[in-house]
XYZ file of C-alpha atoms in Angstrom:
608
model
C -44.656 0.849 18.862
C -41.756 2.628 17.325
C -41.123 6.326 17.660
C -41.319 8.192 14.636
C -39.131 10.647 12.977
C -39.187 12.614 9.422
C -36.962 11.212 6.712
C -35.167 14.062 7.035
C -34.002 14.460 10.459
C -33.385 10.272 10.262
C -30.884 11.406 7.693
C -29.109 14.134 10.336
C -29.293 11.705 12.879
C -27.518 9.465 11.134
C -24.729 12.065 9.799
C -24.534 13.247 13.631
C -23.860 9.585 14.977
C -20.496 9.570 11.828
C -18.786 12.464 14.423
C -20.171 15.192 12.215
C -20.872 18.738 13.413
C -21.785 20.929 10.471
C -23.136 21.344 7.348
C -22.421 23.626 4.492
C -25.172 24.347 1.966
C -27.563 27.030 0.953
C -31.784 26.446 1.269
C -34.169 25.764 -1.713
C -37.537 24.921 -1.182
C -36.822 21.386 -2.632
C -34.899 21.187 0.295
C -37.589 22.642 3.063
C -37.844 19.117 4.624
C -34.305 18.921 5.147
C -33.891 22.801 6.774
C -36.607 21.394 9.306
C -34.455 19.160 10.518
C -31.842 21.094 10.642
C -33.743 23.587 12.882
C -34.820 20.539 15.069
C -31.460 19.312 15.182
C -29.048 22.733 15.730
C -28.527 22.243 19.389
C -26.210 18.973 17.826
C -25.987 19.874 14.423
C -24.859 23.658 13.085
C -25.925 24.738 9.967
C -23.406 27.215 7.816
C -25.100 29.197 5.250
C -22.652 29.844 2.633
C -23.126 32.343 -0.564
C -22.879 30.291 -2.937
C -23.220 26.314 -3.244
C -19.657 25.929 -4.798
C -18.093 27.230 -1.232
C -19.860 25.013 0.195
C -18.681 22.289 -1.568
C -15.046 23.623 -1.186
C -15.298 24.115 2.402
C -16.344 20.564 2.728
C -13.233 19.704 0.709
C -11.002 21.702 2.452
C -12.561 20.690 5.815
C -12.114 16.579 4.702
C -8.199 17.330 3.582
C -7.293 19.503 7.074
C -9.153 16.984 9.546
C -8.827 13.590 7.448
C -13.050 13.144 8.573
C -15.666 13.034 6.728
C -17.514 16.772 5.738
C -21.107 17.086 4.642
C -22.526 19.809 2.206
C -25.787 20.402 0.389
C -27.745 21.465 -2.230
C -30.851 22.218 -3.434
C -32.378 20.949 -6.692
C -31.544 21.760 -9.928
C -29.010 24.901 -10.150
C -28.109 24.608 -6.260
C -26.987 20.878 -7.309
C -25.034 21.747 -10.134
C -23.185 24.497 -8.249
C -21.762 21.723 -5.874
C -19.770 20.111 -8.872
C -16.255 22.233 -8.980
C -16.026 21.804 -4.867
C -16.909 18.279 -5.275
C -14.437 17.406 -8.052
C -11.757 19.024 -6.084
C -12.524 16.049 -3.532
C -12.546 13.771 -5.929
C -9.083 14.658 -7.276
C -7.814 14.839 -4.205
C -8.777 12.349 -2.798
C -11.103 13.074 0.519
C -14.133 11.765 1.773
C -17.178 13.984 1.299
C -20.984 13.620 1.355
C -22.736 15.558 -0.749
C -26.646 15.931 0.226
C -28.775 16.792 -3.213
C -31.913 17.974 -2.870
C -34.911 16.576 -5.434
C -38.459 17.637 -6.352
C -41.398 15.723 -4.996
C -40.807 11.864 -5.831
C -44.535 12.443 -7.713
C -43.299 15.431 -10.021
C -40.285 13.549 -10.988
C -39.752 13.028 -14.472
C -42.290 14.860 -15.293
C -40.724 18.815 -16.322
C -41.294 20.251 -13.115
C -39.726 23.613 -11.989
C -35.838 22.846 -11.236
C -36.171 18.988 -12.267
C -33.446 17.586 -13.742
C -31.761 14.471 -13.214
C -29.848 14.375 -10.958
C -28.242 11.212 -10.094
C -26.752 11.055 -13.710
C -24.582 14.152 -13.493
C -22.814 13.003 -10.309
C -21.754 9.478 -11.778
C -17.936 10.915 -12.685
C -17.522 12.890 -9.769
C -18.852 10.465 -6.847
C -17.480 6.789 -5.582
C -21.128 6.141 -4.902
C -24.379 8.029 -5.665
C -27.933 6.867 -5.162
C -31.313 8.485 -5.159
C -33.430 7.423 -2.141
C -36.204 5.351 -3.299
C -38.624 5.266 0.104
C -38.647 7.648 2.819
C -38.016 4.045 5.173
C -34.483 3.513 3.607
C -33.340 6.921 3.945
C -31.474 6.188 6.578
C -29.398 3.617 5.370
C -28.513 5.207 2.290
C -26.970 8.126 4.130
C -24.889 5.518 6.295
C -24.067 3.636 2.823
C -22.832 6.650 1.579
C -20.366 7.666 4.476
C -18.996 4.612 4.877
C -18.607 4.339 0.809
C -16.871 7.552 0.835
C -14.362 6.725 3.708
C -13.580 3.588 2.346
C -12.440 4.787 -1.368
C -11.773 8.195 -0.220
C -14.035 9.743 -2.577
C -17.274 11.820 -2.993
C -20.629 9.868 -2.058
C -24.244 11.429 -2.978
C -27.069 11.080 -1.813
C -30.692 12.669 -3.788
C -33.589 12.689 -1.572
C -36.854 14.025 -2.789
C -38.531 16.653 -1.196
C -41.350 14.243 0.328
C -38.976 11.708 1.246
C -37.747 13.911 3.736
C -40.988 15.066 5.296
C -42.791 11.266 5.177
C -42.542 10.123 9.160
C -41.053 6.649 9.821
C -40.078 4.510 12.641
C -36.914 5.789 14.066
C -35.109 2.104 14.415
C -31.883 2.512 12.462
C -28.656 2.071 14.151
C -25.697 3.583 12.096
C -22.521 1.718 11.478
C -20.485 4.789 12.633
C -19.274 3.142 16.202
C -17.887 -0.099 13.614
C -15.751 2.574 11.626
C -12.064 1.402 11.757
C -8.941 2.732 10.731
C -7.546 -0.177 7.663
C -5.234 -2.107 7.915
C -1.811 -2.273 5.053
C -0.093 -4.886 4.139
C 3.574 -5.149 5.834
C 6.328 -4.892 2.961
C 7.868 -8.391 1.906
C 11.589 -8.854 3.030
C 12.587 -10.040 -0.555
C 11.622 -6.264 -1.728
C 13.243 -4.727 0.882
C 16.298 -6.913 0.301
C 15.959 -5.833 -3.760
C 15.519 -2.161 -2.517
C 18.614 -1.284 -0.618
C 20.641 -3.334 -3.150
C 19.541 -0.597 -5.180
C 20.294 2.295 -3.501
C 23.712 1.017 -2.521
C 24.603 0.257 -6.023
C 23.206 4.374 -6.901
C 25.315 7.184 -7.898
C 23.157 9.715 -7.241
C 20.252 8.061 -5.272
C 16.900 10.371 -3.743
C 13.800 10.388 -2.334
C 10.465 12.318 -3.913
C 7.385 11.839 -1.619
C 3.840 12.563 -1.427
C 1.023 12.862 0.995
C 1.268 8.556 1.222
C 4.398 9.616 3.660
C 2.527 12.268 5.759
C 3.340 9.964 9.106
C 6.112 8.769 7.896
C 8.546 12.203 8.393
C 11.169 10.628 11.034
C 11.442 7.519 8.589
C 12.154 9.612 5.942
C 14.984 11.476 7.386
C 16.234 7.881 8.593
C 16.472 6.972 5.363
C 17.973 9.927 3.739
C 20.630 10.466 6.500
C 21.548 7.099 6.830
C 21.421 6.568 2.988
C 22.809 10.623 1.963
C 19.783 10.834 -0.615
C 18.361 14.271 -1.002
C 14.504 14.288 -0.794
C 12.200 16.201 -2.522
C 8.259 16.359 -2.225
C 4.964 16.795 -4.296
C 3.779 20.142 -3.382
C 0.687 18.765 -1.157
C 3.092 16.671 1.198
C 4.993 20.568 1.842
C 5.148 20.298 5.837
C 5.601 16.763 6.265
C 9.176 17.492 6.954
C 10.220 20.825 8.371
C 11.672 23.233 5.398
C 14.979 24.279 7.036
C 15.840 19.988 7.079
C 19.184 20.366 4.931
C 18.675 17.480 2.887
C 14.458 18.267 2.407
C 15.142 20.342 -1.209
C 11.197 21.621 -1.631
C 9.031 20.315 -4.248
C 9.446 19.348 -7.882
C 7.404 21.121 -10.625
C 6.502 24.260 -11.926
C 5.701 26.009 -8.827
C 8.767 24.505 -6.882
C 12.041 25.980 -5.731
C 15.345 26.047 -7.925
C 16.573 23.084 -6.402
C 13.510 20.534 -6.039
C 12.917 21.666 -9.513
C 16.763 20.870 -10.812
C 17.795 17.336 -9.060
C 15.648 15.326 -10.632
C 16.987 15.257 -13.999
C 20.364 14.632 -12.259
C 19.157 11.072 -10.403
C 19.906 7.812 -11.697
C 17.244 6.179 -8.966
C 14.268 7.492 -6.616
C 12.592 6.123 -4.150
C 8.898 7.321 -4.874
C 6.995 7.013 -1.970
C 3.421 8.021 -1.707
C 3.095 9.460 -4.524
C 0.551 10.126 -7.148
C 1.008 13.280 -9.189
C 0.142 13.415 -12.273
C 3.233 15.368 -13.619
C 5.816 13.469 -12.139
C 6.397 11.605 -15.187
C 7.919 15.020 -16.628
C 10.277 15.781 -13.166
C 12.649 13.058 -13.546
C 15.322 11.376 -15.319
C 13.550 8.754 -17.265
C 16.195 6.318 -17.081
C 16.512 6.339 -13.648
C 15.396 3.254 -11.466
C 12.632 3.488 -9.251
C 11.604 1.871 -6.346
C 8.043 2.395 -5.251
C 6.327 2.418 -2.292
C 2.231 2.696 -1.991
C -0.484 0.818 -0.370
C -2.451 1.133 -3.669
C -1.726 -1.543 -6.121
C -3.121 0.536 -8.841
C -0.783 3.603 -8.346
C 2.308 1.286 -8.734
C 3.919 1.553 -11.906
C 1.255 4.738 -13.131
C 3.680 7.665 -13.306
C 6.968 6.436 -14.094
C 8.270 2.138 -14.946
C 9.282 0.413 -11.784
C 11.968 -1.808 -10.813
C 10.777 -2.592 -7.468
C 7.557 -2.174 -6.312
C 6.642 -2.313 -2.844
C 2.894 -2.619 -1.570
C 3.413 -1.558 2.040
C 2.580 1.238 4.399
C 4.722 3.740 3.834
C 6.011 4.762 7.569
C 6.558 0.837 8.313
C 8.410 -0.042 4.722
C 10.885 3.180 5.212
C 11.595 2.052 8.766
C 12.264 -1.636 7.007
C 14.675 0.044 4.303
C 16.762 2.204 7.003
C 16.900 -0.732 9.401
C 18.602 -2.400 6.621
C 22.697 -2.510 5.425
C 25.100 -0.010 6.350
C 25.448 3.871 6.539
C 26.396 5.350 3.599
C 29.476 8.485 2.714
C 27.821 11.307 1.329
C 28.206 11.162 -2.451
C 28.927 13.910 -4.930
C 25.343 14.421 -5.420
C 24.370 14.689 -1.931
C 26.753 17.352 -1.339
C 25.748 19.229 -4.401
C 21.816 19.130 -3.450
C 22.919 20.487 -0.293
C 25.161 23.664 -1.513
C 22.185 24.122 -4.420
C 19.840 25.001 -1.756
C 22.110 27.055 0.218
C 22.459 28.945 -2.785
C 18.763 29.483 -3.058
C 17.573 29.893 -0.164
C 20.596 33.022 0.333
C 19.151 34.345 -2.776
C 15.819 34.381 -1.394
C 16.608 35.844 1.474
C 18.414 38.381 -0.386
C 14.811 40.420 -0.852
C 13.530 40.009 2.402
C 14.072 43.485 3.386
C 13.148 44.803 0.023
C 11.302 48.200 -0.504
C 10.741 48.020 -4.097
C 7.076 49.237 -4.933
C 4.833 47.726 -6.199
C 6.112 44.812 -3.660
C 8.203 42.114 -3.639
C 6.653 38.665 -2.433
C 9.509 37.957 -0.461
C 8.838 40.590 2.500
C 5.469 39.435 2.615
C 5.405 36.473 3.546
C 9.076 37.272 5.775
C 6.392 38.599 7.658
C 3.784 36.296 7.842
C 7.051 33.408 8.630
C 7.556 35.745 11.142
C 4.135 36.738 12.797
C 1.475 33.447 12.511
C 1.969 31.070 15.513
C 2.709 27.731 15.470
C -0.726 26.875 15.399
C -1.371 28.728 11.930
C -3.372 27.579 8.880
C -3.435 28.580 5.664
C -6.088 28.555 2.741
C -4.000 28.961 -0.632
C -5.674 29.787 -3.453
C -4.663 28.436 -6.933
C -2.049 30.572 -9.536
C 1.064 32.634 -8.173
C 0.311 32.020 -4.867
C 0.841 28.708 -4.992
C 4.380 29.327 -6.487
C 5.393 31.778 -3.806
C 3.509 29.893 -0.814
C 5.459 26.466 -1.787
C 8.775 28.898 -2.061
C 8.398 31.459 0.365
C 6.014 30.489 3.358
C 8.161 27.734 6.396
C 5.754 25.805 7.165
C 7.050 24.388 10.574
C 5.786 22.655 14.270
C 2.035 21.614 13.959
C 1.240 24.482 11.190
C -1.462 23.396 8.510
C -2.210 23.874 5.009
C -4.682 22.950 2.238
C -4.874 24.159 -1.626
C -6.623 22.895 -4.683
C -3.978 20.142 -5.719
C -4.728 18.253 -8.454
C -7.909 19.844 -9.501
C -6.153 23.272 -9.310
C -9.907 25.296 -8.848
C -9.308 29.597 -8.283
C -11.901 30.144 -5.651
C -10.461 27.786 -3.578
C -8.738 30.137 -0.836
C -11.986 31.700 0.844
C -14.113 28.449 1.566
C -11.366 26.567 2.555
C -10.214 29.443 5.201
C -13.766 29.102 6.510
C -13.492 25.352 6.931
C -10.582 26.147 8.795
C -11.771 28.389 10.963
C -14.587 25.936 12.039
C -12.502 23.083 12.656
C -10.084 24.878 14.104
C -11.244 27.692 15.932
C -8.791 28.450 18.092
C -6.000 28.396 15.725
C -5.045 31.544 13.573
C -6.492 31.134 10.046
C -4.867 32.628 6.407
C -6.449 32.491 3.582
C -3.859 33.461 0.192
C -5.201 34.173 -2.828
C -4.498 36.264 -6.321
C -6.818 39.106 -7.264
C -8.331 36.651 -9.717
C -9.167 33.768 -7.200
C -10.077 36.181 -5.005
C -12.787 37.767 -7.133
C -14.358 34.781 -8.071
C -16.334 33.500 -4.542
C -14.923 36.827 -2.674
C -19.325 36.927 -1.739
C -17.770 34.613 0.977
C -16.605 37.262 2.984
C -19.913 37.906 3.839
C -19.770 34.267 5.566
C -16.688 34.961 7.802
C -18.483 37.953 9.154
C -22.091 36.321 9.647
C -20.142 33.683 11.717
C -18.168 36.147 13.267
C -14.882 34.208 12.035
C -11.607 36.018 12.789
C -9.990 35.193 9.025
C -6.795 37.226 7.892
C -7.596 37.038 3.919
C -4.681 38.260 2.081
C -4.756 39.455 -1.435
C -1.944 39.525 -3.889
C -3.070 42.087 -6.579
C -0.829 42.425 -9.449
C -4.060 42.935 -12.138
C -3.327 40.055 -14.086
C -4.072 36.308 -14.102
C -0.598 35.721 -13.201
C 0.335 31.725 -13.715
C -2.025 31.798 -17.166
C 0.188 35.170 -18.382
C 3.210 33.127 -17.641
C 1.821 30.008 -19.586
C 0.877 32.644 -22.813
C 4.612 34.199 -22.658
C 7.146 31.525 -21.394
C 4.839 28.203 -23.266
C 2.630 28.881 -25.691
C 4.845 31.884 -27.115
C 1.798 33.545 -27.648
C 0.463 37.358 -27.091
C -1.408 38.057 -23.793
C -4.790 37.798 -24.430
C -7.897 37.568 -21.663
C -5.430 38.271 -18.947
C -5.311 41.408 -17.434
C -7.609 42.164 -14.215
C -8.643 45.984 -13.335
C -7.347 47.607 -10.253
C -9.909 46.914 -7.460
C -10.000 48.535 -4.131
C -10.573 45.345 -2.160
C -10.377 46.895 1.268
C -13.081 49.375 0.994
C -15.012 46.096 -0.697
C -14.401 44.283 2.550
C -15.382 47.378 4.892
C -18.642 47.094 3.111
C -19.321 44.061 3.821
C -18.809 44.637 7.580
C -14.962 43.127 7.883
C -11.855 45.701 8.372
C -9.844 45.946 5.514
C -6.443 47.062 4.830
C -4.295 48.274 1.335
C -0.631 47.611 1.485
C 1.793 49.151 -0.705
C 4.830 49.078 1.126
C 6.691 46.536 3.532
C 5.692 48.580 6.729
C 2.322 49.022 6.043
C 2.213 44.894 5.667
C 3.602 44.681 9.406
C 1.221 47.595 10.610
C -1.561 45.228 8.730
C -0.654 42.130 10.470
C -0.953 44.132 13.873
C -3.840 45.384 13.287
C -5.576 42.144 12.243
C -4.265 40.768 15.473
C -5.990 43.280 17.577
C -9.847 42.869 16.064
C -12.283 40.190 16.201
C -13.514 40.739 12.315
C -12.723 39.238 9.670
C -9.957 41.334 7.832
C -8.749 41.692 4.343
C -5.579 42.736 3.352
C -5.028 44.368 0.114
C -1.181 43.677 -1.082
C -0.195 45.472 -4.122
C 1.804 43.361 -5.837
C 4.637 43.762 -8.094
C 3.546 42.862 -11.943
C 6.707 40.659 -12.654
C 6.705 37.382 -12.372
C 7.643 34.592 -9.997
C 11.190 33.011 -11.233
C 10.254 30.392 -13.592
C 11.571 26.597 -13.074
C 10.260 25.290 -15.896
C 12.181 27.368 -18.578
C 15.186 27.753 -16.470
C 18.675 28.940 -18.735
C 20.928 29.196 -16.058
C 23.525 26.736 -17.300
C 26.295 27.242 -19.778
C 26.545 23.761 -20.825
C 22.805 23.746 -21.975
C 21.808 27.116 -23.127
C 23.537 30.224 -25.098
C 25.227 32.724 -23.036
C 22.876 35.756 -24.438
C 19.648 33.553 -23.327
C 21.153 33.157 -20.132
C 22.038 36.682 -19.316
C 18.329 37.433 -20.364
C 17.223 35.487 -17.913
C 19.637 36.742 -15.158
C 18.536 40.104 -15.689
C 15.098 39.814 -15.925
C 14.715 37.545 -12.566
C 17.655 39.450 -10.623
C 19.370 36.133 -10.830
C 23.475 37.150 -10.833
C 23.859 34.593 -7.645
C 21.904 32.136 -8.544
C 24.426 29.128 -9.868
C 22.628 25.659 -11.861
C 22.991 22.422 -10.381
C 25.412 21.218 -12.768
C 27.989 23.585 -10.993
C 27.584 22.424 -7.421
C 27.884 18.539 -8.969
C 30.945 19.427 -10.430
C 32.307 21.512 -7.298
C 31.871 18.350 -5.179
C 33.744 16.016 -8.234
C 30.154 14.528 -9.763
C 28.938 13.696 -13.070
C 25.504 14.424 -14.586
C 23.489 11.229 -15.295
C 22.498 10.169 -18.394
C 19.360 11.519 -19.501
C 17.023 11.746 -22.316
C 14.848 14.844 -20.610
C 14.288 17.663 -23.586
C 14.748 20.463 -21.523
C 18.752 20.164 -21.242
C 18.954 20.069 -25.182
C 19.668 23.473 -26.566
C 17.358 22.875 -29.479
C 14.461 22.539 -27.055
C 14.544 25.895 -26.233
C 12.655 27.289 -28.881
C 10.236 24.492 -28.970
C 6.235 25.682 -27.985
C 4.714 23.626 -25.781
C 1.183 24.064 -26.142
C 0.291 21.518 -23.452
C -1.595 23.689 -20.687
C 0.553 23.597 -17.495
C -2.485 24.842 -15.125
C -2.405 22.353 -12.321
C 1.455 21.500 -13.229
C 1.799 22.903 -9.063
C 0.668 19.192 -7.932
């Protein structure tokens, strides 16, 4: 005779055997059954009792991007299942394998306007690779393995609905998961015709680089190969930041809106790229459109999606750059190179021109001179989504085995708090940041409460500058349009966190950010650390009149003076400096008529 065991704790078992840990989630009584089990099971299993479904969901998110492992949250039926949806899109746009455990009322009652019914299975469709409601206690089991091994295999979400009595019914505890078959895939090797068509390409380039995503993140040493041995300037999506360390002369930042000056400026300046590993969405709008473009992915369907190839390659990225730098003969460093270098020098002096700056309300620039300066090596960091984005991808080095995760393409506020918390589980030994806006902030701040149940030692930072920062920048510099739903009240988010039972800290000037760090060093607690932020606004790369050859002199003194911008030179005058020529290019922003244009196409997760 076979053992038995609930439906319930089959299910844990099962998630237990797949490596896993934790679970994030909050209780219902639809989901009593499944709380048993995690009582019977916590000696293998922890449970984390967020404040609100949605972190849970994040956290998972977060959790799945750091670690690259599946992470499990829950939620209870009816409004605790709906509250998973913004964490689990963000998985879904980002591509990371989560399981999402619903919660359902009696199999009996559905259907049939209970209390919290809905149904459930049909909301989850768009956000899930997979989602099934159990049918039999028996099979419970094997839908949960199903669903783990759907979700690593298309790196998506996978759901899972079990109803209430499912999860109490007792069955024989036979199933064997098919966690110990798990393997790592296996990518096609690129074809030596392609690699052959590649390098002719690059040799016969003017003004050649590389722009990479999160497809090259163990690929950094083949990267450099290729752009040393080739002299092509490479510049990043903002979610592969820390593949290759910042201070790499050649490695120019991101392209974008919340990008550097010079990430932001070469692109329209290339006449080909190597893409490799990319997939964001905007990158159709960062480039030359007439330059050629060699590809590299190992998914057939993102070949040709953001910009028209002339050679695709369907290869693993680390093993097809190795291919292309093993290839032909060293390159001499063409006008272009040599201007994408001096560009960056130029920026990054003029950033570190307000380093040391004492202007009140602050500067961004000290602040995060002293978190370069103060988080180990070891560090992660929880961004949040708006201006912090634009001054973490600017400001913040990420360098030796540092980590970092943010909201990419789904671009959710909120996202900073959970995602610290993730971090701080899977990680507990390293020092954890979360970095958020006043706005982001506010909106799952409850989670505080979580850092301090767990007793997790979190350094939250907030940027308050009482106003929705990137969406005031859209209204002005964009849409051309008055302010309107912006502006956030003053909030004293120190004596918030004190309350709570964390330490918490304002900051209005640079030394009493240093005295913060120390002091969050020396206590155990959660802390929060109240920046009061300067109102102006991050230097904008998207309307950027710095050049004389493009824009009137009057628009670009405006835009000197309002950005403190006197030593901060265009790309077009580096090019020239080292004897280049501009490519050809059809891009509207270096037509003067442009200018004036409104753009009423929302630029909110434009940081991708």
């Amino acid at each position: 005779m076979a053992e038995k065991i609930s439906g319930s704790d089959a299910a844990l078992k099962v998630i237990e055997e797949w490596g896993v840990d934790h679970i994030y989630g909050y209780p219902g009584g639809s989901f009593d059954s499944t709380m048993n089990a995690l009582y019977n099971q916590s000696n293998k299993l922890k449970f984390i009792q967020v404040r609100h479904e949605e972190a849970g969901a994040l956290a998972a998110s977060a959790e799945a991007k750091l670690t690259g492992k599946i992470a499990v949250t829950f939620g209870s039926a009816g409004p605790g299942a709906v509250h998973l949806m913004n964490g689990l899109y963000d998985a879904r746009q980002d591509h990371v394998p989560v399981l999402a455990i619903v919660a359902q009322v009696p199999s009996t009652k559905m259907n049939a306007d209970n209390f919290q019914a809905i149904d459930e299975e049909p909301i989850f469709d768009d956000v899930s690779v997979w989602n099934r409601t159990v049918s039999s206690a028996q099979s419970v089991p094997a839908v949960v393995d199903e669903a783990i091994r759907q979700a690593y295999k298309h790196n998506g979400v996978a759901v899972v609905t079990i109803p209430k009595d499912f999860g109490w019914a007792m069955i024989d505890d036979t199933f064997v998961s098919n966690a110990k078959n798990h393997v790592d895939p296996i990518y096609p090797a690129p074809r030596a015709e392609s690699i052959e068509k590649a390098v002719e390409l690059i040799k016969s380039a003017k003004a050649p680089m590389i722009y990479f995503g999160i497809g090259a993140k163990r690929a950094a040493k083949e990267l450099q190969a290729v752009s040393e041995k080739y002299k092509m300037p490479l510049v990043s999506s903002v979610l592969a930041k820390g593949i290759l360390e910042e201070k790499y002369p050649a490695y120019l930042g991101s392209a974008g809106r919340v990008a550097p000056k010079p990430g932001a400026e070469i692109g329209f300046a290339t006449d080909l790229i190597l893409w490799v590993g990319n997939d964001s969405p905007f990158s159709r709008f960062l480039f030359n459109p007439n330059a050629k473009v060699i590809q590299i992915d190992i998914d057939n369907e993102k070949i040709g999606k953001r910009h028209v190839i002339d050679v695709p390659l369907l290869a693993d990225a680390k093993e097809a750059l190795a291919a292309i730098a093993a290839k032909g003969e060293e390159l001499s460093p063409t006008p272009f190179y040599n201007a994408a270098l001096e560009d960056k020098k130029n920026w990054n002096e003029w950033q570190d021109s307000f380093k040391n700056s004492e202007e009140v309300p602050l500067r961004p620039e000290p602040i995060f001179d002293v978190l370069n300066k103060t988080a180990s090596d070891q560090a992660v960091f929880a961004v949040d989504v708006g201006n912090v984005n634009i001054n973490f991808e600017r400001l913040l080095d990420i360098r030796a085995d540092q980590k970092w995760t943010t909201s990419g393409q789904y671009a959710t506020m909120g996202y900073g708090l959970p995602a610290s918390i993730a971090a701080k589980i899977a990680f507990p030994h390293r020092d954890v940041y979360s970095l958020s806006g006043d706005g982001g902030f506010a909106m799952l701040m409850e989670e505080i409460l979580t850092q301090v149940k767990y007793q997790l030692h979190v350094v939250n930072i907030v940027f308050s500058n009482e106003t929705l920062g990137f969406i005031e920048a859209e209204q002005r510099d964009d849409t051309h349009q008055p302010l309107s739903g912006v502006d956030l009240p003053d909030t004293d988010w120190a004596t918030t966190a004190k309350g709570m039972g964390a330490e918490g800290f304002t900051v209005r000037t640079l030394q009493e950010m240093k005295d913060a760090i120390k002091a969050a060093a020396e206590t155990s607690k959660p802390v929060v650390i109240d920046v009061k932020l300067t109102h102006e606004m991050p230097l904008t790369t998207e309307h950027m009149f710095l050049d004389p050859a493009v824009y009137p002199q009057d628009q670009i003194d405006e835009y000197v003076a309002k950005y403190q911008a006197q030593d901060l030179k265009p790309f077009s005058y580096f090019l020239a400096q080292a004897g280049g020529e501009q490519a050809k290019s059809n891009v509207v922003e270096e037509k003067p008529e442009a200018v004036e244009s409104t753009d009423v196409v929302s630029g909110a997760s434009q940081h991708v």
